[in-house]
Short mmCIF file of C-alpha atoms and ligand atoms in Angstrom, two decimals:
data_model
loop_
_atom_site.label_atom_id
_atom_site.label_comp_id
_atom_site.label_asym_id
_atom_site.label_seq_id
_atom_site.Cartn_x
_atom_site.Cartn_y
_atom_site.Cartn_z
CA UNK A 19 27.97 -6.97 -26.43
CA UNK A 20 24.57 -6.25 -24.91
CA UNK A 21 24.27 -5.95 -21.16
CA UNK A 22 21.43 -7.77 -19.36
CA UNK A 23 18.24 -5.72 -18.85
CA UNK A 24 18.46 -3.66 -15.68
CA UNK A 25 15.42 -3.32 -13.50
CA UNK A 26 14.67 0.12 -12.07
CA UNK A 27 16.47 0.58 -8.76
CA UNK A 28 14.63 0.60 -5.45
CA UNK A 29 14.80 3.71 -3.28
CA UNK A 30 16.54 3.75 0.09
CA UNK A 31 13.93 2.49 2.60
CA UNK A 32 12.34 5.43 4.46
CA UNK A 33 11.47 4.38 8.04
CA UNK A 34 9.00 6.57 9.92
CA UNK A 35 7.32 6.26 13.29
CA UNK A 36 3.54 5.98 13.61
CA UNK A 37 3.18 6.39 17.36
CA UNK A 38 -0.60 6.50 17.37
CA UNK A 39 -3.54 5.59 15.17
CA UNK A 40 -3.74 9.31 14.40
CA UNK A 41 -0.27 9.16 12.80
CA UNK A 42 -1.41 6.25 10.61
CA UNK A 43 -4.45 8.28 9.60
CA UNK A 44 -2.20 11.25 8.74
CA UNK A 45 0.02 9.02 6.63
CA UNK A 46 -3.07 7.70 4.84
CA UNK A 47 -4.18 11.26 4.12
CA UNK A 48 -0.72 12.13 2.78
CA UNK A 49 -0.84 9.07 0.54
CA UNK A 50 -4.34 9.97 -0.60
CA UNK A 51 -3.07 13.37 -1.74
CA UNK A 52 -0.09 11.85 -3.54
CA UNK A 53 -1.61 8.88 -5.35
CA UNK A 54 -2.49 9.09 -9.04
CA UNK A 55 -4.51 6.80 -11.29
CA UNK A 56 -2.37 3.81 -12.23
CA UNK A 57 -0.36 3.73 -9.00
CA UNK A 58 0.30 0.51 -7.08
CA UNK A 59 0.81 0.31 -3.31
CA UNK A 60 1.77 -3.02 -1.72
CA UNK A 61 1.15 -3.24 2.03
CA UNK A 62 3.11 -5.72 4.11
CA UNK A 63 3.14 -6.51 7.82
CA UNK A 64 1.81 -9.02 10.29
CA UNK A 65 -1.85 -9.66 11.03
CA UNK A 66 -3.15 -6.59 12.82
CA UNK A 67 -0.23 -4.35 11.79
CA UNK A 68 -2.61 -1.73 10.40
CA UNK A 69 -2.69 -2.34 6.64
CA UNK A 70 -6.45 -2.07 6.29
CA UNK A 71 -6.54 0.84 8.73
CA UNK A 72 -4.11 2.68 6.43
CA UNK A 73 -6.12 1.78 3.32
CA UNK A 74 -9.24 3.17 5.04
CA UNK A 75 -7.47 6.49 5.69
CA UNK A 76 -6.31 6.66 2.05
CA UNK A 77 -9.83 5.89 0.83
CA UNK A 78 -11.43 8.56 3.02
CA UNK A 79 -8.94 11.17 1.79
CA UNK A 80 -9.88 10.19 -1.74
CA UNK A 81 -13.53 10.83 -0.96
CA UNK A 82 -14.89 7.33 -0.31
CA UNK A 83 -17.96 8.15 1.81
CA UNK A 84 -18.08 6.91 5.41
CA UNK A 85 -21.30 5.08 4.53
CA UNK A 86 -19.09 2.62 2.61
CA UNK A 87 -17.12 0.40 5.00
CA UNK A 88 -13.46 -0.18 4.15
CA UNK A 89 -12.59 -3.65 5.43
CA UNK A 90 -10.08 -6.39 4.54
CA UNK A 91 -11.29 -8.22 1.42
CA UNK A 92 -10.06 -11.42 3.05
CA UNK A 93 -12.59 -13.74 1.40
CA UNK A 94 -13.71 -11.67 -1.59
CA UNK A 95 -10.02 -10.87 -2.37
CA UNK A 96 -10.98 -7.64 -4.20
CA UNK A 97 -13.08 -4.63 -3.24
CA UNK A 98 -13.86 -1.71 -5.52
CA UNK A 99 -14.08 1.63 -3.70
CA UNK A 100 -15.58 4.71 -5.32
CA UNK A 101 -13.01 7.43 -4.64
CA UNK A 102 -12.42 10.57 -6.75
CA UNK A 103 -9.99 8.20 -8.41
CA UNK A 104 -11.42 4.64 -8.33
CA UNK A 105 -9.66 2.36 -5.84
CA UNK A 106 -9.10 -1.39 -6.10
CA UNK A 107 -8.34 -2.87 -2.66
CA UNK A 108 -7.02 -6.44 -2.65
CA UNK A 109 -5.96 -8.83 0.09
CA UNK A 110 -3.91 -11.73 -1.26
CA UNK A 111 -3.40 -13.50 2.10
CA UNK A 112 -5.57 -16.43 1.04
CA UNK A 113 -4.50 -16.53 -2.59
CA UNK A 114 -2.63 -19.74 -3.30
CA UNK A 115 -0.72 -19.44 -6.55
CA UNK A 116 0.31 -17.14 -9.34
CA UNK A 117 -2.22 -18.97 -11.54
CA UNK A 118 -5.08 -17.73 -9.43
CA UNK A 119 -3.73 -14.16 -9.44
CA UNK A 120 -4.10 -14.28 -13.23
CA UNK A 121 -7.78 -15.21 -12.81
CA UNK A 122 -8.47 -12.52 -10.24
CA UNK A 123 -8.53 -9.69 -12.77
CA UNK A 124 -6.23 -7.61 -10.57
CA UNK A 125 -3.21 -7.42 -12.85
CA UNK A 126 -5.21 -5.73 -15.64
CA UNK A 127 -6.10 -2.90 -13.29
CA UNK A 128 -2.55 -1.77 -12.51
CA UNK A 129 -1.27 1.21 -14.49
CA UNK A 130 -4.74 2.21 -15.69
CA UNK A 131 -7.67 4.22 -14.37
CA UNK A 132 -7.62 3.03 -10.76
CA UNK A 133 -5.31 3.16 -7.77
CA UNK A 134 -4.45 -0.41 -6.71
CA UNK A 135 -3.80 -1.09 -3.01
CA UNK A 136 -2.72 -4.66 -2.20
CA UNK A 137 -2.38 -6.23 1.25
CA UNK A 138 -0.06 -9.26 1.38
CA UNK A 139 1.11 -8.62 -2.18
CA UNK A 140 4.85 -9.13 -1.80
CA UNK A 141 4.69 -12.86 -2.69
CA UNK A 142 3.31 -11.75 -6.05
CA UNK A 143 5.66 -8.81 -6.61
CA UNK A 144 6.82 -9.99 -10.03
CA UNK A 145 3.24 -10.64 -11.24
CA UNK A 146 2.15 -7.25 -9.89
CA UNK A 147 4.91 -5.62 -11.91
CA UNK A 148 7.39 -4.66 -9.21
CA UNK A 149 6.72 -0.96 -9.89
CA UNK A 150 5.08 0.89 -7.03
CA UNK A 151 5.36 1.83 -3.38
CA UNK A 152 6.02 -0.93 -0.85
CA UNK A 153 4.84 -0.15 2.69
CA UNK A 154 5.97 -2.35 5.54
CA UNK A 155 4.17 -1.88 8.86
CA UNK A 156 5.70 -3.35 12.02
CA UNK A 157 4.46 -3.41 15.57
CA UNK A 158 6.86 -1.63 17.90
CA UNK A 159 7.63 -2.48 21.53
CA UNK A 160 5.02 -0.01 22.77
CA UNK A 161 1.65 0.39 21.12
CA UNK A 162 2.72 2.15 17.94
CA UNK A 163 3.93 1.05 14.53
CA UNK A 164 7.00 1.59 12.40
CA UNK A 165 6.38 2.15 8.73
CA UNK A 166 9.05 1.60 6.11
CA UNK A 167 8.42 3.02 2.64
CA UNK A 168 10.36 1.69 -0.33
CA UNK A 169 9.77 2.82 -3.89
CA UNK A 170 10.36 0.33 -6.68
CA UNK A 171 10.46 1.20 -10.36
CA UNK A 172 9.85 4.52 -12.08
CA UNK A 173 6.22 4.86 -11.04
CA UNK A 174 7.02 3.99 -7.43
CA UNK A 175 9.84 6.55 -7.36
CA UNK A 176 7.53 9.22 -8.76
CA UNK A 177 4.91 8.45 -6.10
CA UNK A 178 7.49 8.57 -3.30
CA UNK A 179 8.73 11.89 -4.70
CA UNK A 180 5.21 13.35 -4.44
CA UNK A 181 4.73 11.86 -0.95
CA UNK A 182 7.98 12.92 0.73
CA UNK A 183 7.09 16.64 1.09
CA UNK A 184 4.04 15.57 3.13
CA UNK A 185 6.11 13.46 5.53
CA UNK A 186 8.12 16.23 7.19
CA UNK A 187 5.93 16.10 10.32
CA UNK A 188 6.76 12.44 11.03
CA UNK A 189 9.69 11.26 13.16
CA UNK A 190 12.21 9.13 11.37
CA UNK A 191 12.41 5.69 12.99
CA UNK A 192 15.84 4.36 13.98
CA UNK A 193 17.09 1.82 11.40
N1 ATP B 228 0.06 3.74 14.68
C1 ATP B 228 -0.76 2.92 15.32
N2 ATP B 228 -0.67 2.73 16.65
C2 ATP B 228 -1.49 1.87 17.28
N3 ATP B 228 -2.46 1.14 16.70
C3 ATP B 228 -2.60 1.27 15.37
C4 ATP B 228 -1.77 2.16 14.62
N4 ATP B 228 -2.14 2.09 13.33
C5 ATP B 228 -3.16 1.20 13.26
N5 ATP B 228 -3.44 0.70 14.49
C6 ATP B 228 -4.44 -0.32 14.85
O1 ATP B 228 -4.16 -1.55 14.24
C7 ATP B 228 -5.37 -2.28 14.21
C8 ATP B 228 -5.31 -3.44 13.25
O2 ATP B 228 -5.22 -2.93 11.97
P1 ATP B 228 -5.74 -3.65 10.64
O3 ATP B 228 -6.99 -4.41 10.84
O4 ATP B 228 -5.71 -2.56 9.65
O5 ATP B 228 -4.56 -4.70 10.40
P2 ATP B 228 -4.12 -5.48 9.08
O6 ATP B 228 -2.67 -5.25 8.95
O7 ATP B 228 -4.99 -5.10 7.94
O8 ATP B 228 -4.37 -6.98 9.49
P3 ATP B 228 -4.77 -8.25 8.57
O9 ATP B 228 -3.51 -8.74 7.94
O10 ATP B 228 -5.34 -9.19 9.58
O11 ATP B 228 -5.79 -7.80 7.54
C9 ATP B 228 -6.43 -1.24 13.92
O12 ATP B 228 -7.60 -1.56 14.61
C10 ATP B 228 -5.85 0.06 14.41
O13 ATP B 228 -6.55 0.54 15.51
MG1 MG B 229 -6.17 -6.20 6.60
#
């Protein structure tokens, strides 16, 4: 008897505190050091949670010059950023259906020469391949943010494994 296919397990969620914008920038730098071509990062969190701010910090660490603005691709849906490793930055907030994600040309980019960073991607997790690092940003009672990192799939686990040694300076948020 054959057992049903098993998807790769998700990691235990890793909650960390980002008390200031500087912490978010440090996390972005740590991610920038850890990301490899082909990796997928899905960023979740309310409007203004800091998703684009984090993408900007990742992009700068990967050498995207400050002359190139890193902003939410809210209307364009996709931005290409010239990092040492090319970056595809998507914002799927306004994307209606899985049909249009097929037309966007985003899915072909995952697992290849670029790093793919997707805001509001969780609705399309299965289309995106469900193999990467999921980052949830939440506003806290004060002015800071909580960030919860969850690796999905083999590639996501490998990325989290590379990232964790760079996270020792962050406080773990209460669960
Ligand atoms: N740890 C932090 N503490 C306080 N403020 C922060 C922190 N991290 C980021 N921010 C602030 O959050 C603001 C909003 O961030 P950003 O525009 O990146 O949100 P977003 O999640 O991309 O929103 P949207 O869904 O509208 O695109 C930034 O201007 C930044 O100053
Ligand atoms: Mg944004």
